Amino acid sequence: MKTSTLPMRLALLTVAATALAWFGWLILRQPAAAAVEYVLVSCASLRQGCTIGEIRIATLSTPSAGQPFVVDIVAPSQPVLLFEMADMAMGVARFTPTRRADGHWQVQVGLPVCISGSSAWLMTIEVSGKRYQLPFTATARSETPAS
């Protein structure tokens, strides 16, 4: 005796539609991600240092492409630094400073030399849930003539 499979198919279709509706409801009720606000900060000289609220940032040498330099930060919590070229999309380099005994955070940064000759960079400092952007110019690595 052959039984009809239509009731079974309808039951499976109902279960699948209910599961899909339930998952859709779960996704829609998730809170939207908060928009991250970037604060653009002007800094005359990273070598001399800049203060942004309770954050102090400076480099121990002049920022240079092709030559590592150290970034020193005084901040209430561990910062994260992001570097990207200001006028060319070449990706983002992420650096996480380590805490020193004197309470400063430091990291050695290496920026690539751009074949176009551009030296305009943008450093983003993420700390305590805020993001600060500092545009700066990296000097080109001085080439020594071959002797």
C-alpha atoms as a PDB file:
ATOM      1  CA  MET A   1       0.000   0.000   0.000  1.00  0.00           C
ATOM      2  CA  LYS A   2       1.416   3.322  -1.074  1.00  0.00           C
ATOM      3  CA  THR A   3       1.016   6.254   1.323  1.00  0.00           C
ATOM      4  CA  SER A   4       0.885   9.852   0.228  1.00  0.00           C
ATOM      5  CA  THR A   5       4.054  11.852   0.908  1.00  0.00           C
ATOM      6  CA  LEU A   6       2.314  15.199   0.559  1.00  0.00           C
ATOM      7  CA  PRO A   7       1.561  15.627   4.295  1.00  0.00           C
ATOM      8  CA  MET A   8       5.195  14.817   5.148  1.00  0.00           C
ATOM      9  CA  ARG A   9       6.484  17.299   2.570  1.00  0.00           C
ATOM     10  CA  LEU A  10       4.154  20.009   3.865  1.00  0.00           C
ATOM     11  CA  ALA A  11       5.313  19.371   7.442  1.00  0.00           C
ATOM     12  CA  LEU A  12       8.974  19.616   6.427  1.00  0.00           C
ATOM     13  CA  LEU A  13       8.295  22.799   4.448  1.00  0.00           C
ATOM     14  CA  THR A  14       6.511  24.312   7.456  1.00  0.00           C
ATOM     15  CA  VAL A  15       9.426  23.440   9.769  1.00  0.00           C
ATOM     16  CA  ALA A  16      11.954  24.910   7.306  1.00  0.00           C
ATOM     17  CA  ALA A  17       9.941  28.139   6.886  1.00  0.00           C
ATOM     18  CA  THR A  18       9.561  28.490  10.667  1.00  0.00           C
ATOM     19  CA  ALA A  19      13.313  27.977  11.202  1.00  0.00           C
ATOM     20  CA  LEU A  20      14.133  30.523   8.489  1.00  0.00           C
ATOM     21  CA  ALA A  21      11.749  33.077  10.009  1.00  0.00           C
ATOM     22  CA  TRP A  22      13.221  32.483  13.483  1.00  0.00           C
ATOM     23  CA  PHE A  23      16.818  32.969  12.258  1.00  0.00           C
ATOM     24  CA  GLY A  24      15.768  36.117  10.388  1.00  0.00           C
ATOM     25  CA  TRP A  25      14.189  37.474  13.562  1.00  0.00           C
ATOM     26  CA  LEU A  26      17.388  36.751  15.521  1.00  0.00           C
ATOM     27  CA  ILE A  27      19.515  38.588  12.984  1.00  0.00           C
ATOM     28  CA  LEU A  28      17.192  41.607  12.830  1.00  0.00           C
ATOM     29  CA  ARG A  29      17.044  42.009  16.600  1.00  0.00           C
ATOM     30  CA  GLN A  30      20.849  42.258  16.914  1.00  0.00           C
ATOM     31  CA  PRO A  31      21.893  45.785  17.834  1.00  0.00           C
ATOM     32  CA  ALA A  32      23.491  47.732  15.020  1.00  0.00           C
ATOM     33  CA  ALA A  33      27.216  48.246  15.354  1.00  0.00           C
ATOM     34  CA  ALA A  34      27.985  51.663  16.740  1.00  0.00           C
ATOM     35  CA  ALA A  35      29.555  54.031  14.262  1.00  0.00           C
ATOM     36  CA  VAL A  36      33.177  54.646  15.114  1.00  0.00           C
ATOM     37  CA  GLU A  37      34.057  58.304  15.256  1.00  0.00           C
ATOM     38  CA  TYR A  38      37.467  59.384  14.033  1.00  0.00           C
ATOM     39  CA  VAL A  39      38.879  62.606  15.449  1.00  0.00           C
ATOM     40  CA  LEU A  40      41.302  64.311  13.048  1.00  0.00           C
ATOM     41  CA  VAL A  41      44.203  65.765  15.016  1.00  0.00           C
ATOM     42  CA  SER A  42      46.791  68.243  13.799  1.00  0.00           C
ATOM     43  CA  CYS A  43      50.318  67.623  15.059  1.00  0.00           C
ATOM     44  CA  ALA A  44      53.057  70.016  13.986  1.00  0.00           C
ATOM     45  CA  SER A  45      55.861  67.549  14.746  1.00  0.00           C
ATOM     46  CA  LEU A  46      55.600  63.929  15.814  1.00  0.00           C
ATOM     47  CA  ARG A  47      59.280  64.134  16.748  1.00  0.00           C
ATOM     48  CA  GLN A  48      58.520  66.883  19.297  1.00  0.00           C
ATOM     49  CA  GLY A  49      55.297  65.158  20.312  1.00  0.00           C
ATOM     50  CA  CYS A  50      51.628  66.010  20.578  1.00  0.00           C
ATOM     51  CA  THR A  51      49.044  65.860  23.340  1.00  0.00           C
ATOM     52  CA  ILE A  52      45.513  64.689  22.556  1.00  0.00           C
ATOM     53  CA  GLY A  53      43.384  64.869  25.700  1.00  0.00           C
ATOM     54  CA  GLU A  54      45.041  62.451  28.126  1.00  0.00           C
ATOM     55  CA  ILE A  55      47.216  60.889  25.409  1.00  0.00           C
ATOM     56  CA  ARG A  56      50.762  61.992  24.595  1.00  0.00           C
ATOM     57  CA  ILE A  57      52.407  60.667  21.428  1.00  0.00           C
ATOM     58  CA  ALA A  58      55.900  61.233  20.076  1.00  0.00           C
ATOM     59  CA  THR A  59      58.487  59.498  17.935  1.00  0.00           C
ATOM     60  CA  LEU A  60      62.027  58.966  19.213  1.00  0.00           C
ATOM     61  CA  SER A  61      63.387  59.852  15.768  1.00  0.00           C
ATOM     62  CA  THR A  62      61.977  61.504  12.666  1.00  0.00           C
ATOM     63  CA  PRO A  63      59.428  59.171  10.984  1.00  0.00           C
ATOM     64  CA  SER A  64      61.028  57.767   7.863  1.00  0.00           C
ATOM     65  CA  ALA A  65      59.896  55.377   5.155  1.00  0.00           C
ATOM     66  CA  GLY A  66      62.312  52.502   4.776  1.00  0.00           C
ATOM     67  CA  GLN A  67      63.917  53.155   8.172  1.00  0.00           C
ATOM     68  CA  PRO A  68      62.358  51.831  11.430  1.00  0.00           C
ATOM     69  CA  PHE A  69      61.400  54.405  14.058  1.00  0.00           C
ATOM     70  CA  VAL A  70      59.988  54.111  17.588  1.00  0.00           C
ATOM     71  CA  VAL A  71      56.624  55.565  18.596  1.00  0.00           C
ATOM     72  CA  ASP A  72      56.233  56.408  22.300  1.00  0.00           C
ATOM     73  CA  ILE A  73      52.753  56.873  23.780  1.00  0.00           C
ATOM     74  CA  VAL A  74      51.461  57.806  27.202  1.00  0.00           C
ATOM     75  CA  ALA A  75      47.874  56.533  27.395  1.00  0.00           C
ATOM     76  CA  PRO A  76      45.456  55.205  30.048  1.00  0.00           C
ATOM     77  CA  SER A  77      45.195  51.814  28.293  1.00  0.00           C
ATOM     78  CA  GLN A  78      47.012  49.860  25.603  1.00  0.00           C
ATOM     79  CA  PRO A  79      46.783  51.681  22.280  1.00  0.00           C
ATOM     80  CA  VAL A  80      46.789  50.216  18.789  1.00  0.00           C
ATOM     81  CA  LEU A  81      48.407  52.101  15.909  1.00  0.00           C
ATOM     82  CA  LEU A  82      47.280  51.847  12.294  1.00  0.00           C
ATOM     83  CA  PHE A  83      49.334  53.327   9.456  1.00  0.00           C
ATOM     84  CA  GLU A  84      48.150  53.870   5.894  1.00  0.00           C
ATOM     85  CA  MET A  85      49.189  56.085   3.033  1.00  0.00           C
ATOM     86  CA  ALA A  86      47.069  59.219   2.876  1.00  0.00           C
ATOM     87  CA  ASP A  87      46.833  59.468  -0.907  1.00  0.00           C
ATOM     88  CA  MET A  88      47.166  55.858  -2.045  1.00  0.00           C
ATOM     89  CA  ALA A  89      45.371  52.666  -1.043  1.00  0.00           C
ATOM     90  CA  MET A  90      48.193  50.268  -0.131  1.00  0.00           C
ATOM     91  CA  GLY A  91      46.601  48.594   2.866  1.00  0.00           C
ATOM     92  CA  VAL A  92      46.823  49.220   6.591  1.00  0.00           C
ATOM     93  CA  ALA A  93      49.738  48.277   8.835  1.00  0.00           C
ATOM     94  CA  ARG A  94      48.703  47.493  12.435  1.00  0.00           C
ATOM     95  CA  PHE A  95      51.074  47.806  15.402  1.00  0.00           C
ATOM     96  CA  THR A  96      50.401  47.028  19.069  1.00  0.00           C
ATOM     97  CA  PRO A  97      52.773  48.802  21.486  1.00  0.00           C
ATOM     98  CA  THR A  98      54.106  47.097  24.591  1.00  0.00           C
ATOM     99  CA  ARG A  99      54.129  48.656  28.041  1.00  0.00           C
ATOM    100  CA  ARG A 100      57.435  49.830  29.459  1.00  0.00           C
ATOM    101  CA  ALA A 101      58.337  50.040  33.150  1.00  0.00           C
ATOM    102  CA  ASP A 102      57.950  53.845  33.128  1.00  0.00           C
ATOM    103  CA  GLY A 103      54.272  53.557  32.085  1.00  0.00           C
ATOM    104  CA  HIS A 104      54.883  54.463  28.449  1.00  0.00           C
ATOM    105  CA  TRP A 105      53.785  52.292  25.527  1.00  0.00           C
ATOM    106  CA  GLN A 106      56.323  51.814  22.737  1.00  0.00           C
ATOM    107  CA  VAL A 107      56.455  50.127  19.361  1.00  0.00           C
ATOM    108  CA  GLN A 108      58.950  50.038  16.523  1.00  0.00           C
ATOM    109  CA  VAL A 109      57.314  50.937  13.229  1.00  0.00           C
ATOM    110  CA  GLY A 110      58.556  50.223   9.732  1.00  0.00           C
ATOM    111  CA  LEU A 111      56.894  51.955   6.803  1.00  0.00           C
ATOM    112  CA  PRO A 112      57.523  50.911   3.198  1.00  0.00           C
ATOM    113  CA  VAL A 113      59.000  53.249   0.621  1.00  0.00           C
ATOM    114  CA  CYS A 114      56.441  54.117  -2.022  1.00  0.00           C
ATOM    115  CA  ILE A 115      57.671  53.846  -5.599  1.00  0.00           C
ATOM    116  CA  SER A 116      55.533  56.873  -6.530  1.00  0.00           C
ATOM    117  CA  GLY A 117      57.576  58.991  -4.127  1.00  0.00           C
ATOM    118  CA  SER A 118      54.605  59.805  -1.896  1.00  0.00           C
ATOM    119  CA  SER A 119      55.445  60.466   1.737  1.00  0.00           C
ATOM    120  CA  ALA A 120      52.004  61.418   3.077  1.00  0.00           C
ATOM    121  CA  TRP A 121      50.853  59.048   5.817  1.00  0.00           C
ATOM    122  CA  LEU A 122      47.929  58.770   8.181  1.00  0.00           C
ATOM    123  CA  MET A 123      48.407  57.307  11.675  1.00  0.00           C
ATOM    124  CA  THR A 124      45.301  56.203  13.568  1.00  0.00           C
ATOM    125  CA  ILE A 125      45.578  55.726  17.330  1.00  0.00           C
ATOM    126  CA  GLU A 126      42.905  53.504  18.879  1.00  0.00           C
ATOM    127  CA  VAL A 127      42.739  53.879  22.647  1.00  0.00           C
ATOM    128  CA  SER A 128      39.933  53.616  25.210  1.00  0.00           C
ATOM    129  CA  GLY A 129      37.315  53.079  22.484  1.00  0.00           C
ATOM    130  CA  LYS A 130      38.276  56.250  20.572  1.00  0.00           C
ATOM    131  CA  ARG A 131      40.185  56.735  17.324  1.00  0.00           C
ATOM    132  CA  TYR A 132      42.422  59.682  16.591  1.00  0.00           C
ATOM    133  CA  GLN A 133      43.926  60.283  13.148  1.00  0.00           C
ATOM    134  CA  LEU A 134      47.172  62.181  12.676  1.00  0.00           C
ATOM    135  CA  PRO A 135      48.358  62.999   9.168  1.00  0.00           C
ATOM    136  CA  PHE A 136      52.146  63.222   8.897  1.00  0.00           C
ATOM    137  CA  THR A 137      54.965  63.192   6.386  1.00  0.00           C
ATOM    138  CA  ALA A 138      57.611  60.474   6.510  1.00  0.00           C
ATOM    139  CA  THR A 139      60.999  61.487   5.235  1.00  0.00           C
ATOM    140  CA  ALA A 140      62.460  59.367   2.481  1.00  0.00           C
ATOM    141  CA  ARG A 141      65.350  57.117   3.402  1.00  0.00           C
ATOM    142  CA  SER A 142      68.518  58.920   2.453  1.00  0.00           C
ATOM    143  CA  GLU A 143      70.373  57.026  -0.193  1.00  0.00           C
ATOM    144  CA  THR A 144      74.130  56.966   0.155  1.00  0.00           C
ATOM    145  CA  PRO A 145      76.049  57.088  -3.112  1.00  0.00           C
ATOM    146  CA  ALA A 146      78.042  54.012  -3.972  1.00  0.00           C
ATOM    147  CA  SER A 147      81.778  54.502  -3.752  1.00  0.00           C
END
